[in-house]
Coordinates of C-alpha atoms and ligand atoms in Angstrom, one line a residue:
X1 CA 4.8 49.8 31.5
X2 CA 1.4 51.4 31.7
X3 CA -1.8 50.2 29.9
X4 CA -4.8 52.2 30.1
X5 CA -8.3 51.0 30.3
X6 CA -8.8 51.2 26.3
X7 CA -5.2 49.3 25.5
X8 CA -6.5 46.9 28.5
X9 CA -9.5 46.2 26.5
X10 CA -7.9 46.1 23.3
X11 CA -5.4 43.8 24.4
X12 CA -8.4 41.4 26.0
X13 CA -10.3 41.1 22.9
X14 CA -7.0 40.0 20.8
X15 CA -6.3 37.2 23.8
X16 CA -10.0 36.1 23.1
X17 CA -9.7 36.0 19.3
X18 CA -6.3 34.2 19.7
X19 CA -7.5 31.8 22.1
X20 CA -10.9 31.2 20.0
X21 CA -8.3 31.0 17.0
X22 CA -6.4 27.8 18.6
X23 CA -9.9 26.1 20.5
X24 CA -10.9 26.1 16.6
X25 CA -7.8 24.7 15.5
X26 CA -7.3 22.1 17.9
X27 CA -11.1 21.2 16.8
X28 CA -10.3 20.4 13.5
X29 CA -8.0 18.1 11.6
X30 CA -6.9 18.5 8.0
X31 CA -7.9 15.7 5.8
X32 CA -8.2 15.5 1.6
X33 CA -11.4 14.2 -0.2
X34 CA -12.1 12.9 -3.5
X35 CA -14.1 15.6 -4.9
X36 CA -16.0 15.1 -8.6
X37 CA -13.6 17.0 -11.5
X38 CA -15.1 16.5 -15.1
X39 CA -14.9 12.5 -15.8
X40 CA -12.5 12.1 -12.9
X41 CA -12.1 12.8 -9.2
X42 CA -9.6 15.7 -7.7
X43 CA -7.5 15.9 -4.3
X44 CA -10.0 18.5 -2.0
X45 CA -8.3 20.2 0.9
X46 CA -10.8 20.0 4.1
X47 CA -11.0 21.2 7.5
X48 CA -13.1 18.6 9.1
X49 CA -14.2 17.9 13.1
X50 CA -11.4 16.3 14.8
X51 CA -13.1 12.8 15.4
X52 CA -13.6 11.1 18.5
X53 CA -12.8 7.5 19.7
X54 CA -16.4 6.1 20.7
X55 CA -16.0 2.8 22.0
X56 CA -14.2 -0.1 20.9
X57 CA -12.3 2.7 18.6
X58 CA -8.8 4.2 18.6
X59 CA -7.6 7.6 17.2
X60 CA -4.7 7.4 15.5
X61 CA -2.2 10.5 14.7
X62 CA -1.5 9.8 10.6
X63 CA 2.3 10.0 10.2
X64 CA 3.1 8.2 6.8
X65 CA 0.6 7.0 4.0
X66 CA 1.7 5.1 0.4
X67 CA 0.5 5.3 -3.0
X68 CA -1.2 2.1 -4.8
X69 CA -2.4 1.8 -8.1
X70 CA -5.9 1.6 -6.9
X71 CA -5.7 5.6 -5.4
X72 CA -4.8 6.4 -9.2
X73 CA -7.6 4.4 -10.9
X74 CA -9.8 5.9 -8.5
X75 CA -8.4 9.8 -8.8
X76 CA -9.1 9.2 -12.8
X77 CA -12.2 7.4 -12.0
X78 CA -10.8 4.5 -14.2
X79 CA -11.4 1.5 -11.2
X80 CA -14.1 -0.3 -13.5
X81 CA -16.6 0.4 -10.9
X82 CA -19.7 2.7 -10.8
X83 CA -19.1 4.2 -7.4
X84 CA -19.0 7.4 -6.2
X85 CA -16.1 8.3 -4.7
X86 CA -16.7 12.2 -4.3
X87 CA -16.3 12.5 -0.2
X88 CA -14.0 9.9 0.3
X89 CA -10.6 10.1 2.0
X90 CA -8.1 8.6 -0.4
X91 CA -5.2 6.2 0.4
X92 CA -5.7 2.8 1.9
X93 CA -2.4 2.0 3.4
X94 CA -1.0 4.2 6.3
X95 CA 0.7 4.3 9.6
X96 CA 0.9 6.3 12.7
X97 CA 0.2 6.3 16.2
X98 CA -2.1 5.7 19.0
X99 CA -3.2 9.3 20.5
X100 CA -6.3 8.2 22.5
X101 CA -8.7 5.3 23.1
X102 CA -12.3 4.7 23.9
X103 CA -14.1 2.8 26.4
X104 CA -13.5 -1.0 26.0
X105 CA -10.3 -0.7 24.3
X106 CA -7.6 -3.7 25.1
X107 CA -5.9 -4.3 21.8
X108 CA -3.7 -1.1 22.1
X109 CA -2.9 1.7 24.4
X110 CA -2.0 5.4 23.3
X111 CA 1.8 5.6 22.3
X112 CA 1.8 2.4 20.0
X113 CA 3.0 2.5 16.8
X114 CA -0.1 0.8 14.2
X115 CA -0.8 0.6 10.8
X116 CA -4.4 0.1 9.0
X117 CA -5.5 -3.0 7.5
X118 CA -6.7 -2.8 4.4
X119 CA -9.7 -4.5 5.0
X120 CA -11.1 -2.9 8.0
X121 CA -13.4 -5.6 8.8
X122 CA -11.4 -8.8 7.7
X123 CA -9.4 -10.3 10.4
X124 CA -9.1 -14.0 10.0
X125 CA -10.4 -17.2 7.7
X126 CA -12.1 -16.3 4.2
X127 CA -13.5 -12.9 3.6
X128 CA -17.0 -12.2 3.7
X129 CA -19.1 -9.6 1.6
X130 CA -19.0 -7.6 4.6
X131 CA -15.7 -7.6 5.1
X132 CA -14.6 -6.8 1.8
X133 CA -16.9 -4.0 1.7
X134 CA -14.8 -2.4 4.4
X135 CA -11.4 -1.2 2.2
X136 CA -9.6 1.8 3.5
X137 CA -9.9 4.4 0.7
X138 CA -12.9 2.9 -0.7
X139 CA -16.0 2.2 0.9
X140 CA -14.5 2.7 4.5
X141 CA -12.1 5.9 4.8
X142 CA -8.7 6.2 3.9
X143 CA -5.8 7.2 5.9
X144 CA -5.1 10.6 4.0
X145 CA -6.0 12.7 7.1
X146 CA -3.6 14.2 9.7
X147 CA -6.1 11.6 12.2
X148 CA -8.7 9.0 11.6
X149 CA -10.7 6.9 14.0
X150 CA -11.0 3.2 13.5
X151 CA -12.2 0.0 15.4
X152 CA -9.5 -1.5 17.7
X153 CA -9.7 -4.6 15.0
X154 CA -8.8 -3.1 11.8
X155 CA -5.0 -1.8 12.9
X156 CA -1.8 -4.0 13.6
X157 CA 1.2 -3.3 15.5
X158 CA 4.3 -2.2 13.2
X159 CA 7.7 -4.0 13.0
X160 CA 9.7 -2.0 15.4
X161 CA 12.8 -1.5 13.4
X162 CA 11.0 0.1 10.5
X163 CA 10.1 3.6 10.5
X164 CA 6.4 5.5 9.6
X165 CA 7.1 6.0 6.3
X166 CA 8.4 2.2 5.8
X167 CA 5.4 0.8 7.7
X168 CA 3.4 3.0 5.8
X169 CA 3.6 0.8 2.4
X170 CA 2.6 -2.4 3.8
X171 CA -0.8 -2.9 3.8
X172 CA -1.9 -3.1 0.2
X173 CA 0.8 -3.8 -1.7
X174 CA 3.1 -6.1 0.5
X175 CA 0.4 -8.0 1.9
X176 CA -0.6 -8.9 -1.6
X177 CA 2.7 -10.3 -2.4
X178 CA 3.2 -12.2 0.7
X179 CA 0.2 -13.7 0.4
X180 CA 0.0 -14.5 -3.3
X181 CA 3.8 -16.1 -2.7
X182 CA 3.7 -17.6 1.1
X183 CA -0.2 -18.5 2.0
X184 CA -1.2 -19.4 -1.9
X185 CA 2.1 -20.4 -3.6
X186 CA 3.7 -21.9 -0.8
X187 CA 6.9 -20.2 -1.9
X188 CA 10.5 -22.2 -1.2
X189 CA 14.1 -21.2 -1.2
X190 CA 15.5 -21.7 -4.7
X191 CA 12.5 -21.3 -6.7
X192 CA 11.9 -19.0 -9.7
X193 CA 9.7 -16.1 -9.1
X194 CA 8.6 -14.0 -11.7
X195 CA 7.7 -10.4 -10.9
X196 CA 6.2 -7.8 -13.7
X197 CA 7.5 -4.3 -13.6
X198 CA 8.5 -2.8 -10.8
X199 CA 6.1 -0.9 -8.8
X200 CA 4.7 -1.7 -5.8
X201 CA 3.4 -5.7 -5.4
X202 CA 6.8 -6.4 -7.8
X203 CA 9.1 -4.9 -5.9
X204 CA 7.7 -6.6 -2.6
X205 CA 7.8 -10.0 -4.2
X206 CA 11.5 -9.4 -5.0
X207 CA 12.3 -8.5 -1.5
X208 CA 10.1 -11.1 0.1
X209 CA 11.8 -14.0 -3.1
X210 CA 15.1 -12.6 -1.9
X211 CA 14.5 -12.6 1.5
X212 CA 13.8 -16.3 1.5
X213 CA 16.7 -17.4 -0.5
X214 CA 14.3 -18.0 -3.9
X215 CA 15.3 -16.3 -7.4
X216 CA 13.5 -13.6 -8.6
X217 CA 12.9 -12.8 -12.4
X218 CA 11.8 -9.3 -12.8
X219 CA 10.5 -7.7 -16.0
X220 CA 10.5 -3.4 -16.5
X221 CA 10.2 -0.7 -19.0
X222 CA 13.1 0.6 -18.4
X223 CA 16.8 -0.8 -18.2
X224 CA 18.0 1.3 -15.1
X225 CA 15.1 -0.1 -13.1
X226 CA 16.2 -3.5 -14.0
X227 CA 19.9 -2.9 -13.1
X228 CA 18.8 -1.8 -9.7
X229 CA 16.5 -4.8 -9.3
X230 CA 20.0 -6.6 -10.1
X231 CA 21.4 -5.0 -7.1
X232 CA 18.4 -6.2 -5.1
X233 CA 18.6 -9.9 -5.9
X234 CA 17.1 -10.2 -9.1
X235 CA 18.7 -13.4 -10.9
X236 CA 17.2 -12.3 -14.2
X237 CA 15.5 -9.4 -15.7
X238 CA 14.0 -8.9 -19.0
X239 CA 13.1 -5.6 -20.9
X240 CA 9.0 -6.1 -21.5
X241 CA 8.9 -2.7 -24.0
X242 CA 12.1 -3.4 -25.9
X243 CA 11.5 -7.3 -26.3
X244 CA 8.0 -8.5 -27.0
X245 CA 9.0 -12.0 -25.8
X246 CA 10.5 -10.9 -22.7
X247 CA 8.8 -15.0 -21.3
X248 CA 11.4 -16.5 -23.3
X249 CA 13.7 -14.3 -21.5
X250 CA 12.3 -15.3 -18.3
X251 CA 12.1 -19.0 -19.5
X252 CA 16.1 -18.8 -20.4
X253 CA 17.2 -16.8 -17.0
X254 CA 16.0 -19.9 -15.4
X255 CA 17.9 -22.6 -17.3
X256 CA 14.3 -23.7 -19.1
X257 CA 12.9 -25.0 -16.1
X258 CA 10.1 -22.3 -16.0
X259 CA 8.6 -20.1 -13.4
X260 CA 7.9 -21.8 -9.9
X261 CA 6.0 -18.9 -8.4
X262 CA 4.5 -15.7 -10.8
X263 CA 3.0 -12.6 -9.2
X264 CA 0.8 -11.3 -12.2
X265 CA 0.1 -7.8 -12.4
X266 CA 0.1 -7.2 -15.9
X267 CA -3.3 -9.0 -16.6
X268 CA -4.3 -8.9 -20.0
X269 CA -1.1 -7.6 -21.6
X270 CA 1.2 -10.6 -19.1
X271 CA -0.9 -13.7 -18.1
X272 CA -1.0 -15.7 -21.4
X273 CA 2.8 -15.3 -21.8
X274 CA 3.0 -16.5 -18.4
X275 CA 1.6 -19.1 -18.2
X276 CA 3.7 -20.4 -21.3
X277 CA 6.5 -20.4 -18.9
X278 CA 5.2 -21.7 -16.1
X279 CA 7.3 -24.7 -14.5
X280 CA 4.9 -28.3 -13.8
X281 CA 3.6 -27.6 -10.7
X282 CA 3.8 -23.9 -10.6
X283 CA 1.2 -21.2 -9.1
X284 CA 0.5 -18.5 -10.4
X285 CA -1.2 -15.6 -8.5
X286 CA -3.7 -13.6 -10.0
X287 CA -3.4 -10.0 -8.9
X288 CA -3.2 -7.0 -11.3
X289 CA -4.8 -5.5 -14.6
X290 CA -2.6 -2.8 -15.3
X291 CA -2.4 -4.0 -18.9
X292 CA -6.5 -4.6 -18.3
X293 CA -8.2 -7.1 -16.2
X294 CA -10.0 -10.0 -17.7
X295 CA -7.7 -12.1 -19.7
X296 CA -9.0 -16.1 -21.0
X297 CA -7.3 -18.7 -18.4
X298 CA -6.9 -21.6 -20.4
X299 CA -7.4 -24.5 -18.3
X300 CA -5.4 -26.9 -20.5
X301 CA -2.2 -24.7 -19.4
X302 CA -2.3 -25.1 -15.7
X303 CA -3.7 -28.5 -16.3
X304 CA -1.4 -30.2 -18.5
X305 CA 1.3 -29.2 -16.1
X306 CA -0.1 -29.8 -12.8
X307 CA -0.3 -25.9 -11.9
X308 CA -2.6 -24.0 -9.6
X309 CA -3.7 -20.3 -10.3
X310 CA -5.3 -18.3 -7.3
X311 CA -7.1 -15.0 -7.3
X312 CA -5.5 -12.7 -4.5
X313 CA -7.4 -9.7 -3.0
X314 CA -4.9 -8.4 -0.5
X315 CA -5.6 -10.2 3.0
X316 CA -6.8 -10.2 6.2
X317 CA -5.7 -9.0 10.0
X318 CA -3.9 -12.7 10.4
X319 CA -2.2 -12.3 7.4
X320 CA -0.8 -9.3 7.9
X321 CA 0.7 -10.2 11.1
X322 CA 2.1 -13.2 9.6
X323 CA 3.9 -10.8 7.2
X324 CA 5.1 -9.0 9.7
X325 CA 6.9 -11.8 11.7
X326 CA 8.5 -12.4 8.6
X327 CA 9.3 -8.7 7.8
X328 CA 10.9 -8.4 11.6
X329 CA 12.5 -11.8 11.6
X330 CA 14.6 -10.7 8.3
X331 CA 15.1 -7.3 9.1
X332 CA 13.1 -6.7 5.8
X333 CA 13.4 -2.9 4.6
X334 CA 10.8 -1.8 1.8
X335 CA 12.0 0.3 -1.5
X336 CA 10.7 3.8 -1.1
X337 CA 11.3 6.0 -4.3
X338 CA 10.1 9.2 -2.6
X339 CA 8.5 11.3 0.3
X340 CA 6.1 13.6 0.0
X341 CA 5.1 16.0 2.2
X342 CA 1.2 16.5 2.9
X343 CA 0.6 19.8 1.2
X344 CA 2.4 17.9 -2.0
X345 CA -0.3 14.7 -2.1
X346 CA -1.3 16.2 -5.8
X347 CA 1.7 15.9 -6.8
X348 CA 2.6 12.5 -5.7
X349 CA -0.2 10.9 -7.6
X350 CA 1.1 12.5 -10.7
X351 CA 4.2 10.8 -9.7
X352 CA 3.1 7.6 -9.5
X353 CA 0.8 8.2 -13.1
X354 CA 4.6 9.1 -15.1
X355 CA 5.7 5.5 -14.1
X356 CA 9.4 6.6 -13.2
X357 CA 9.3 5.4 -9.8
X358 CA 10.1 2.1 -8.7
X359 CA 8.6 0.4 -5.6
X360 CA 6.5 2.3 -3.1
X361 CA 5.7 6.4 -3.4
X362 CA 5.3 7.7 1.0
X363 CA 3.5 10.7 1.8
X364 CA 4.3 12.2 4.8
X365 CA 1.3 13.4 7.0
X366 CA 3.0 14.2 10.4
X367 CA 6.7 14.7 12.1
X368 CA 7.8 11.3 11.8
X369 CA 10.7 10.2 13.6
X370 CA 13.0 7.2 11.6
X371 CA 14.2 4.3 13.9
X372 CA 17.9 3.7 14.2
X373 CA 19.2 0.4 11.7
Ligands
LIG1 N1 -5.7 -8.0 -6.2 C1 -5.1 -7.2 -5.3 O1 -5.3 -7.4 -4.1 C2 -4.2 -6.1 -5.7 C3 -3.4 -5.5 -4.7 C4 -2.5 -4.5 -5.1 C5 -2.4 -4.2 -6.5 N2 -3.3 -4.8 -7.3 C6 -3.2 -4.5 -8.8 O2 -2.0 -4.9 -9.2 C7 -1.4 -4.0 -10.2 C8 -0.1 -3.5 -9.7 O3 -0.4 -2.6 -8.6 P1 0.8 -1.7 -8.0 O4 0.2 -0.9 -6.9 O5 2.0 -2.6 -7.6 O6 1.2 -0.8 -9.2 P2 2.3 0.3 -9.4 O7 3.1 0.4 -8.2 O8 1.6 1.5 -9.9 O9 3.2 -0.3 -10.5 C9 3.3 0.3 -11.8 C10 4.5 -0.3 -12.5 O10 4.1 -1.5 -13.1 C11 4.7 -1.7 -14.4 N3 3.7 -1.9 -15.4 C12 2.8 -1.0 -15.9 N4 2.1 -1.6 -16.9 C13 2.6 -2.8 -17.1 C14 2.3 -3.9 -18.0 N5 1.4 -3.7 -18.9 N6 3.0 -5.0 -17.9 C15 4.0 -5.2 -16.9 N7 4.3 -4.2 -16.0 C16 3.6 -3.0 -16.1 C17 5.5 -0.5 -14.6 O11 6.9 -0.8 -14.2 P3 8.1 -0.5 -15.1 O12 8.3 1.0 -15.0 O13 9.2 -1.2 -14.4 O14 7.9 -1.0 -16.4 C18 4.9 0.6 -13.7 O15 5.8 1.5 -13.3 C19 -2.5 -3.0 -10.4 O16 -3.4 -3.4 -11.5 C20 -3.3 -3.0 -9.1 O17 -4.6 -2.5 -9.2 C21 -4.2 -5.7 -7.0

């Protein structure tokens, strides 16, 4: 074929736009942002620098994030804080894997498969103030992003029979149950365990109850939900929107004896009923305000019958471990309503805000490959 001088020329400049095309591409990474819409917050698109692992930091390649209630209050700038969210990469809870390391690294090597903690900074003991400060999605970035850098410390290895997506919707909202039934409640087979609604921290505590051989008592809007919950393990359920004193429910689905273990989420609109049905002896973990935060704890109710009430704030890097022995010893499998893909994260939190979902919502960042069962 012949080429003169001009089509040799012509042809040069397009191999130099290409190739400046992909250096450019491979130089950035696709991430979203919380950018400032009226009262609220929107999901902003960027092209950012593709980071780099300094030392004691590891990039990890994003393949799966989840949903939590928080990412919603936040979007609608309804988390009862006065921060400023604009410019922050939404999501705390993700999973992915290892694509390089920096100098000093010896907690992982590129090819492992790692989720973030929630807190990147708390890894064992009692939090400090500096360590809370360091939520994923919050004050620290979130996991949104098709990469993200992070310390060596603030990523765990993943069960190895679960898959991105499932690993994915661990951080937050498992770790919360775990903790507010195993390291406060010192949960034990055959006990009642009440769980309100069925989103994520619910549906964790019924498959962590189950898991163990305890009952779990699950409340929802909606009967379908609850006959699925049946199919889980649920020994009771109760209709909270159809029967006001769905406690009495509760209180009967256990034979009167009362709630061992109760995972509250509800808050205002589910702690005093409750704690009306909570057995002598019982804990009951304080954890949600989706009905509102800050209802009265009357101290006669836990007194009285020897109970224990504990505020729960996630956990830390030893906890989550923990949880994941457990997770890999009983082959535990969470409840994923749906995938989204990246370009669809919009959507996904308007998912999440219609309620008819039930357990965990996964965004997919990257190609993620399932493990065989
Ligand atoms: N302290 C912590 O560390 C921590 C950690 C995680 C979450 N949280 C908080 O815990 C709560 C739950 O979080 P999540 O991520 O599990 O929520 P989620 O997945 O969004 O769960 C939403 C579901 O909860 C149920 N629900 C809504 N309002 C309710 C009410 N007033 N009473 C009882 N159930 C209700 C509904 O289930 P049905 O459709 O079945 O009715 C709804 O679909 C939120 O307030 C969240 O901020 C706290």
């Amino acid at each position: 074929m012949h080429i003169d001088l001009m089509e040799r020329a012509g042809l040069l400049m397009l191999l130099l736009v290409a190739s400046a095309a992909c250096g450019q591409q491979a130089d950035t990474i696709r991430q979203y942002q919380f950018e400032q819409a009226g009262g609220g917050y929107a999901l902003a698109i960027k092209a950012v620098p593709r980071p780099v692992a300094g030392d004691h930091e590891v990039l990890v390649r994003v393949h799966a994030t989840s949903l939590n209630h928080r990412d919603l209050n936040m979007l609608e700038n309804d988390y009862g804080d006065d921060f400023s969210y604009a410019g922050t990469i939404p999501l705390s809870d993700g999973a992915g894997e290892v694509i390089a390391v920096g100098r000093g690294v010896t907690r992982f090597r590129v090819g492992d498969r790692v989720a973030g903690i929630f807190f990147e900074k708390w890894l064992d003991g009692a939090p400090s103030e500096d360590a809370l400060a360091s939520d994923r999605g919050g004050n620290a970035g979130g996991m949104l992003s098709e990469i993200i850098v992070t310390h060596e410390n603030g990523l765990v290895s993943i069960p190895e029979h679960l898959s991105y997506e499932e690993a994915a919707t661990l951080p937050c909202a498992a770790l919360t149950a775990w903790v507010g039934l195993f390291k406060r409640g010192h949960i034990e087979p055959g006990q009642y365990v009440l769980l309100e609604g069925t989103g994520g921290v619910s549906v964790f505590g019924l498959i962590f109850a189950d898991a163990l051989g305890a009952r779990p008592i699950i409340t929802s809007s909606r009967d379908y939900k609850l006959e699925r919950a049946s199919e889980m393990g649920a020994v009771g359920t109760a209709n909270y929107r159809s029967n006001p004193d769905w406690h009495l429910a509760v209180r009967e689905a256990t034979g009167g004896h009362g709630a061992d273990q109760v995972l509250d989420v509800g808050g205002r609109d589910t702690l005093a009923k409750a704690l009306q049905i909570l057995a002598y002896g019982g804990h009951i973990a304080l954890i949600g305000g989706l009905g509102g935060y800050g209802s009265d704890l009357p101290t006669g109710a836990l007194m009285w019958i020897n109970a224990t009430a504990s505020g729960v704030y996630v956990g830390s890097r030893a906890d989550f471990e923990a949880m994941n022995a457990f997770i890999g010893e009983h082959r535990i499998r969470p409840l994923i309503d749906r995938v989204f893909a990246f370009d669809e994260a919009p959507a996904a939190f308007e998912y999440m805000a219609s309620g008819n979902f039930m357990g965990k919502i996964v965004i997919r960042v990257g190609p993620s490959k399932v493990i065989e069962k």
